[in-house]
PDB file of C-alpha atoms in Angstrom:
ATOM      1  CA  SER L  10     117.598 -42.749 -60.122  1.00  0.00           C
ATOM      2  CA  VAL L  11     121.047 -41.163 -59.986  1.00  0.00           C
ATOM      3  CA  ARG L  12     122.478 -40.223 -56.590  1.00  0.00           C
ATOM      4  CA  SER L  13     123.407 -36.536 -56.507  1.00  0.00           C
ATOM      5  CA  SER L  14     126.159 -36.684 -53.837  1.00  0.00           C
ATOM      6  CA  THR L  15     128.357 -38.979 -55.858  1.00  0.00           C
ATOM      7  CA  HIS L  16     130.730 -38.888 -58.790  1.00  0.00           C
ATOM      8  CA  HIS L  17     129.170 -39.871 -62.098  1.00  0.00           C
ATOM      9  CA  ARG L  18     131.150 -41.434 -64.902  1.00  0.00           C
ATOM     10  CA  LEU L  19     129.715 -42.169 -68.328  1.00  0.00           C
ATOM     11  CA  ILE L  20     131.127 -45.303 -69.883  1.00  0.00           C
ATOM     12  CA  PHE L  21     130.360 -45.692 -73.578  1.00  0.00           C
ATOM     13  CA  THR L  22     132.913 -47.971 -75.141  1.00  0.00           C
ATOM     14  CA  TYR L  23     133.345 -51.035 -77.346  1.00  0.00           C
ATOM     15  CA  PRO L  24     133.321 -54.647 -76.135  1.00  0.00           C
ATOM     16  CA  VAL L  25     136.832 -55.058 -77.578  1.00  0.00           C
ATOM     17  CA  ASN L  26     138.219 -52.531 -75.092  1.00  0.00           C
ATOM     18  CA  ASP L  27     139.705 -53.838 -71.840  1.00  0.00           C
ATOM     19  CA  LEU L  28     136.509 -53.965 -69.823  1.00  0.00           C
ATOM     20  CA  GLN L  29     138.099 -55.972 -66.986  1.00  0.00           C
ATOM     21  CA  THR L  30     140.532 -53.110 -66.378  1.00  0.00           C
ATOM     22  CA  ALA L  31     137.774 -50.518 -66.716  1.00  0.00           C
ATOM     23  CA  ALA L  32     135.714 -52.401 -64.079  1.00  0.00           C
ATOM     24  CA  ALA L  33     138.690 -52.575 -61.730  1.00  0.00           C
ATOM     25  CA  ALA L  34     139.282 -48.829 -62.189  1.00  0.00           C
ATOM     26  CA  LEU L  35     135.647 -48.032 -61.396  1.00  0.00           C
ATOM     27  CA  ARG L  36     135.861 -50.144 -58.235  1.00  0.00           C
ATOM     28  CA  GLN L  37     139.022 -48.322 -57.176  1.00  0.00           C
ATOM     29  CA  ALA L  38     137.441 -44.927 -57.864  1.00  0.00           C
ATOM     30  CA  ALA L  39     134.388 -45.863 -55.777  1.00  0.00           C
ATOM     31  CA  ALA L  40     136.660 -46.642 -52.835  1.00  0.00           C
ATOM     32  CA  ASN L  41     137.381 -42.893 -52.630  1.00  0.00           C
ATOM     33  CA  ARG L  42     133.823 -41.644 -52.959  1.00  0.00           C
ATOM     34  CA  PRO L  43     130.478 -43.168 -54.002  1.00  0.00           C
ATOM     35  CA  LEU L  44     130.217 -43.494 -57.761  1.00  0.00           C
ATOM     36  CA  ASN L  45     127.454 -43.993 -60.283  1.00  0.00           C
ATOM     37  CA  ALA L  46     128.785 -45.769 -63.376  1.00  0.00           C
ATOM     38  CA  LEU L  47     126.488 -44.640 -66.180  1.00  0.00           C
ATOM     39  CA  LEU L  48     126.673 -47.547 -68.614  1.00  0.00           C
ATOM     40  CA  ALA L  49     125.520 -46.943 -72.169  1.00  0.00           C
ATOM     41  CA  PRO L  50     123.360 -49.526 -73.919  1.00  0.00           C
ATOM     42  CA  GLY L  51     125.071 -52.267 -75.881  1.00  0.00           C
ATOM     43  CA  GLU L  52     127.336 -55.216 -75.411  1.00  0.00           C
ATOM     44  CA  ALA L  53     130.087 -53.334 -73.561  1.00  0.00           C
ATOM     45  CA  GLY L  54     127.532 -51.955 -71.066  1.00  0.00           C
ATOM     46  CA  ASP L  55     126.112 -55.453 -70.578  1.00  0.00           C
ATOM     47  CA  ILE L  56     129.583 -56.896 -69.898  1.00  0.00           C
ATOM     48  CA  LEU L  57     130.518 -54.081 -67.512  1.00  0.00           C
ATOM     49  CA  GLU L  58     127.253 -54.457 -65.629  1.00  0.00           C
ATOM     50  CA  LYS L  59     128.067 -58.137 -65.029  1.00  0.00           C
ATOM     51  CA  LEU L  60     131.666 -57.393 -64.080  1.00  0.00           C
ATOM     52  CA  LEU L  61     130.506 -54.794 -61.561  1.00  0.00           C
ATOM     53  CA  SER L  62     127.668 -56.786 -60.025  1.00  0.00           C
ATOM     54  CA  GLY L  63     128.208 -57.227 -56.305  1.00  0.00           C
ATOM     55  CA  ALA L  64     130.675 -54.329 -56.217  1.00  0.00           C
ATOM     56  CA  GLY L  65     129.101 -52.931 -53.043  1.00  0.00           C
ATOM     57  CA  SER L  66     126.985 -49.957 -52.194  1.00  0.00           C
ATOM     58  CA  GLU L  67     129.665 -47.362 -53.065  1.00  0.00           C
ATOM     59  CA  LEU L  68     129.583 -48.303 -56.760  1.00  0.00           C
ATOM     60  CA  ARG L  69     126.266 -48.425 -58.499  1.00  0.00           C
ATOM     61  CA  THR L  70     125.652 -49.157 -62.164  1.00  0.00           C
ATOM     62  CA  VAL L  71     122.975 -47.121 -63.908  1.00  0.00           C
ATOM     63  CA  ARG L  72     121.987 -48.266 -67.379  1.00  0.00           C
ATOM     64  CA  THR L  73     121.334 -45.358 -69.686  1.00  0.00           C
ATOM     65  CA  PRO L  74     118.721 -45.760 -72.420  1.00  0.00           C
ATOM     66  CA  PHE L  75     119.291 -45.246 -76.126  1.00  0.00           C
ATOM     67  CA  VAL L  76     118.788 -41.528 -76.644  1.00  0.00           C
ATOM     68  CA  ALA L  77     118.766 -39.087 -79.539  1.00  0.00           C
ATOM     69  CA  GLN L  78     122.045 -37.255 -80.105  1.00  0.00           C
ATOM     70  CA  LYS L  79     120.633 -34.003 -78.649  1.00  0.00           C
ATOM     71  CA  ASP L  80     119.688 -35.867 -75.466  1.00  0.00           C
ATOM     72  CA  PHE L  81     123.100 -37.536 -75.321  1.00  0.00           C
ATOM     73  CA  ASP L  82     124.519 -34.115 -74.445  1.00  0.00           C
ATOM     74  CA  LYS L  83     122.671 -34.262 -71.143  1.00  0.00           C
ATOM     75  CA  LEU L  84     124.556 -37.428 -70.226  1.00  0.00           C
ATOM     76  CA  LEU L  85     127.817 -35.647 -70.935  1.00  0.00           C
ATOM     77  CA  GLY L  86     126.949 -33.169 -68.181  1.00  0.00           C
ATOM     78  CA  PHE L  87     127.847 -35.713 -65.526  1.00  0.00           C
ATOM     79  CA  GLY L  88     131.623 -35.261 -65.866  1.00  0.00           C
ATOM     80  CA  THR L  89     134.527 -37.392 -66.959  1.00  0.00           C
ATOM     81  CA  ALA L  90     133.853 -40.230 -69.384  1.00  0.00           C
ATOM     82  CA  ILE L  91     135.127 -42.983 -71.582  1.00  0.00           C
ATOM     83  CA  ILE L  92     133.648 -42.250 -75.005  1.00  0.00           C
ATOM     84  CA  ARG L  93     133.500 -44.265 -78.201  1.00  0.00           C
ATOM     85  CA  GLY L  94     133.063 -43.337 -81.839  1.00  0.00           C
ATOM     86  CA  GLU L  95     133.218 -40.047 -83.664  1.00  0.00           C
ATOM     87  CA  ASP L  96     129.812 -38.441 -83.034  1.00  0.00           C
ATOM     88  CA  SER L  97     130.040 -38.917 -79.263  1.00  0.00           C
ATOM     89  CA  PHE L  98     133.666 -37.823 -79.339  1.00  0.00           C
ATOM     90  CA  ILE L  99     132.768 -34.527 -81.057  1.00  0.00           C
ATOM     91  CA  ARG L 100     129.858 -33.913 -78.659  1.00  0.00           C
ATOM     92  CA  ALA L 101     132.118 -34.618 -75.663  1.00  0.00           C
ATOM     93  CA  GLN L 102     134.703 -32.141 -76.950  1.00  0.00           C
ATOM     94  CA  LEU L 103     132.084 -29.460 -77.480  1.00  0.00           C
ATOM     95  CA  ALA L 104     130.787 -30.074 -73.948  1.00  0.00           C
ATOM     96  CA  GLY L 105     134.319 -29.622 -72.586  1.00  0.00           C
ATOM     97  CA  LEU L 106     134.391 -33.152 -71.216  1.00  0.00           C
ATOM     98  CA  PRO L 107     137.726 -34.695 -70.214  1.00  0.00           C
ATOM     99  CA  MET L 108     137.618 -38.192 -71.680  1.00  0.00           C
ATOM    100  CA  LEU L 109     139.381 -41.281 -72.778  1.00  0.00           C
ATOM    101  CA  TRP L 110     138.469 -41.907 -76.424  1.00  0.00           C
ATOM    102  CA  SER L 111     137.778 -45.399 -77.735  1.00  0.00           C
ATOM    103  CA  THR L 112     138.148 -45.137 -81.482  1.00  0.00           C
ATOM    104  CA  TYR L 113     136.611 -47.910 -83.538  1.00  0.00           C
ATOM    105  CA  PRO L 114     139.308 -50.572 -83.912  1.00  0.00           C
ATOM    106  CA  THR L 115     140.394 -51.356 -87.469  1.00  0.00           C
ATOM    107  CA  GLU L 116     142.769 -53.956 -88.884  1.00  0.00           C
ATOM    108  CA  ASP L 117     144.926 -51.313 -90.535  1.00  0.00           C
ATOM    109  CA  HIS L 118     145.316 -49.467 -87.186  1.00  0.00           C
ATOM    110  CA  ALA L 119     143.682 -46.309 -88.500  1.00  0.00           C
ATOM    111  CA  HIS L 120     142.084 -46.044 -85.044  1.00  0.00           C
ATOM    112  CA  ARG L 121     145.520 -45.405 -83.559  1.00  0.00           C
ATOM    113  CA  VAL L 122     146.318 -42.842 -86.257  1.00  0.00           C
ATOM    114  CA  LYS L 123     143.112 -40.961 -85.358  1.00  0.00           C
ATOM    115  CA  LEU L 124     143.902 -41.009 -81.656  1.00  0.00           C
ATOM    116  CA  ASP L 125     147.488 -39.899 -82.159  1.00  0.00           C
ATOM    117  CA  ALA L 126     146.402 -37.061 -84.472  1.00  0.00           C
ATOM    118  CA  TRP L 127     143.956 -35.817 -81.850  1.00  0.00           C
ATOM    119  CA  LEU L 128     146.504 -36.117 -79.057  1.00  0.00           C
ATOM    120  CA  THR L 129     149.112 -34.264 -81.115  1.00  0.00           C
ATOM    121  CA  ARG L 130     146.816 -31.438 -82.157  1.00  0.00           C
ATOM    122  CA  PHE L 131     144.585 -30.888 -79.108  1.00  0.00           C
ATOM    123  CA  VAL L 132     146.217 -32.133 -75.947  1.00  0.00           C
ATOM    124  CA  PRO L 133     149.614 -30.416 -75.711  1.00  0.00           C
ATOM    125  CA  ASN L 134     148.209 -27.370 -73.850  1.00  0.00           C
ATOM    126  CA  ARG L 135     148.585 -28.952 -70.422  1.00  0.00           C
ATOM    127  CA  ALA L 136     149.704 -25.596 -69.043  1.00  0.00           C
ATOM    128  CA  LEU L 137     146.084 -24.459 -69.408  1.00  0.00           C
ATOM    129  CA  GLY L 138     145.050 -26.769 -66.593  1.00  0.00           C
ATOM    130  CA  ILE L 139     144.795 -30.190 -68.146  1.00  0.00           C
ATOM    131  CA  LYS L 140     147.932 -31.271 -66.341  1.00  0.00           C
ATOM    132  CA  ARG L 141     146.678 -34.759 -65.557  1.00  0.00           C
ATOM    133  CA  PHE L 142     145.546 -35.739 -69.002  1.00  0.00           C
ATOM    134  CA  ASP L 143     148.033 -38.413 -69.862  1.00  0.00           C
ATOM    135  CA  THR L 144     148.796 -39.047 -73.510  1.00  0.00           C
ATOM    136  CA  LYS L 145     150.305 -42.417 -72.640  1.00  0.00           C
ATOM    137  CA  LEU L 146     147.136 -43.413 -70.787  1.00  0.00           C
ATOM    138  CA  ALA L 147     144.998 -42.554 -73.815  1.00  0.00           C
ATOM    139  CA  GLN L 148     147.222 -44.671 -76.032  1.00  0.00           C
ATOM    140  CA  ASP L 149     147.420 -47.509 -73.505  1.00  0.00           C
ATOM    141  CA  TRP L 150     143.612 -47.533 -73.104  1.00  0.00           C
ATOM    142  CA  LEU L 151     143.189 -47.852 -76.856  1.00  0.00           C
ATOM    143  CA  GLU L 152     145.766 -50.654 -77.093  1.00  0.00           C
ATOM    144  CA  GLY L 153     144.359 -52.571 -74.088  1.00  0.00           C
ATOM    145  CA  SER L 154     147.426 -52.099 -71.908  1.00  0.00           C
ATOM    146  CA  ALA L 155     146.269 -49.378 -69.487  1.00  0.00           C
ATOM    147  CA  ALA L 156     146.637 -50.093 -65.771  1.00  0.00           C
ATOM    148  CA  SER L 157     143.471 -49.835 -63.690  1.00  0.00           C
ATOM    149  CA  GLU L 158     145.295 -47.488 -61.296  1.00  0.00           C
ATOM    150  CA  ASP L 159     145.952 -45.052 -64.147  1.00  0.00           C
ATOM    151  CA  ILE L 160     142.356 -45.142 -65.364  1.00  0.00           C
ATOM    152  CA  CYS L 161     141.164 -44.671 -61.792  1.00  0.00           C
ATOM    153  CA  ARG L 162     143.461 -41.639 -61.378  1.00  0.00           C
ATOM    154  CA  PHE L 163     142.081 -40.177 -64.580  1.00  0.00           C
ATOM    155  CA  LEU L 164     138.465 -40.787 -63.523  1.00  0.00           C
ATOM    156  CA  LEU L 165     139.096 -39.107 -60.183  1.00  0.00           C
ATOM    157  CA  GLU L 166     141.335 -36.215 -61.156  1.00  0.00           C
ATOM    158  CA  ALA L 167     140.171 -35.178 -64.630  1.00  0.00           C
ATOM    159  CA  ARG L 168     136.728 -34.324 -63.249  1.00  0.00           C
ATOM    160  CA  ARG L 169     138.248 -31.137 -61.819  1.00  0.00           C
ATOM    161  CA  TYR L 170     138.350 -29.757 -65.343  1.00  0.00           C
ATOM    162  CA  ALA L 171     134.852 -30.840 -66.347  1.00  0.00           C
ATOM    163  CA  PRO L 172     132.138 -28.181 -66.513  1.00  0.00           C
ATOM    164  CA  ASP L 173     129.187 -28.559 -64.175  1.00  0.00           C
ATOM    165  CA  LEU L 174     126.419 -28.832 -66.740  1.00  0.00           C
ATOM    166  CA  THR L 175     123.944 -30.600 -64.462  1.00  0.00           C
ATOM    167  CA  SER L 176     123.394 -27.749 -62.022  1.00  0.00           C
ATOM    168  CA  GLY L 177     123.147 -24.897 -64.500  1.00  0.00           C
ATOM    169  CA  ALA L 178     126.472 -23.550 -63.191  1.00  0.00           C
ATOM    170  CA  GLN L 179     128.363 -23.969 -66.425  1.00  0.00           C
ATOM    171  CA  SER L 180     129.237 -20.290 -66.712  1.00  0.00           C
ATOM    172  CA  SER L 181     130.670 -20.212 -63.194  1.00  0.00           C
ATOM    173  CA  SER L 182     132.801 -23.287 -63.651  1.00  0.00           C
ATOM    174  CA  SER L 183     136.084 -21.747 -64.775  1.00  0.00           C
ATOM    175  CA  ARG L 184     137.942 -25.025 -64.337  1.00  0.00           C
ATOM    176  CA  GLY L 185     135.579 -26.761 -66.698  1.00  0.00           C
ATOM    177  CA  LEU L 186     135.786 -24.012 -69.230  1.00  0.00           C
ATOM    178  CA  ILE L 187     139.575 -24.454 -69.427  1.00  0.00           C
ATOM    179  CA  TRP L 188     139.161 -27.628 -71.458  1.00  0.00           C
ATOM    180  CA  HIS L 189     136.332 -26.153 -73.492  1.00  0.00           C
ATOM    181  CA  SER L 190     138.307 -23.001 -74.291  1.00  0.00           C
ATOM    182  CA  THR L 191     141.380 -25.019 -75.191  1.00  0.00           C
ATOM    183  CA  MET L 192     139.399 -27.184 -77.594  1.00  0.00           C
ATOM    184  CA  LEU L 193     137.642 -24.264 -79.306  1.00  0.00           C
ATOM    185  CA  GLY L 194     140.824 -22.185 -79.444  1.00  0.00           C
ATOM    186  CA  THR L 195     142.738 -24.974 -81.109  1.00  0.00           C
ATOM    187  CA  CYS L 196     139.899 -25.543 -83.608  1.00  0.00           C
ATOM    188  CA  GLN L 197     139.907 -21.837 -84.503  1.00  0.00           C
ATOM    189  CA  GLU L 198     143.714 -21.747 -84.748  1.00  0.00           C
ATOM    190  CA  HIS L 199     143.676 -24.571 -87.272  1.00  0.00           C
ATOM    191  CA  GLY L 200     140.754 -23.168 -89.292  1.00  0.00           C
ATOM    192  CA  MET L 201     138.398 -25.945 -88.255  1.00  0.00           C
ATOM    193  CA  LEU L 202     135.474 -23.692 -87.404  1.00  0.00           C
ATOM    194  CA  GLY L 203     133.449 -21.983 -90.105  1.00  0.00           C
TER     195      GLY L 203
END
């Protein structure tokens, strides 16, 4: 079961990402407040679970099951995340979830082109409240050079902009709607919505 008085962070990434640094960041974040690391199924989740074993009572790993895409949205309601792939990325954006995005790594570096295009188009509106979203951190995470302290800071601070979807208080969470409104507004501005 998931503890309700703690932070929850969904980690759904690839095994090629820097899982050692992610584990260190989760440990650091748990030093500030108890944390449930919701680890998605797959090799990266298996590796993180091993890296986090014996981390102490303030950091608990919770393995999530494979779920249908519609049920995946419920996992996004827990707050800040590290997300992989395109489908999950789109769902996280629609949920208003502050995230680090792990694009699928390719030899021709198209994954970096995708990330940079997203950062250029969607992230510049920091004045709307996403002051702590760090473009450099997103790029460093993708390239495997992010510092655990920076990931920890993101995991702790970006949650302030995440909507509270788990308690049914989404409409009263104006901070969380900032990200959501920014994403939808930018999509409309660029003619990306029907």
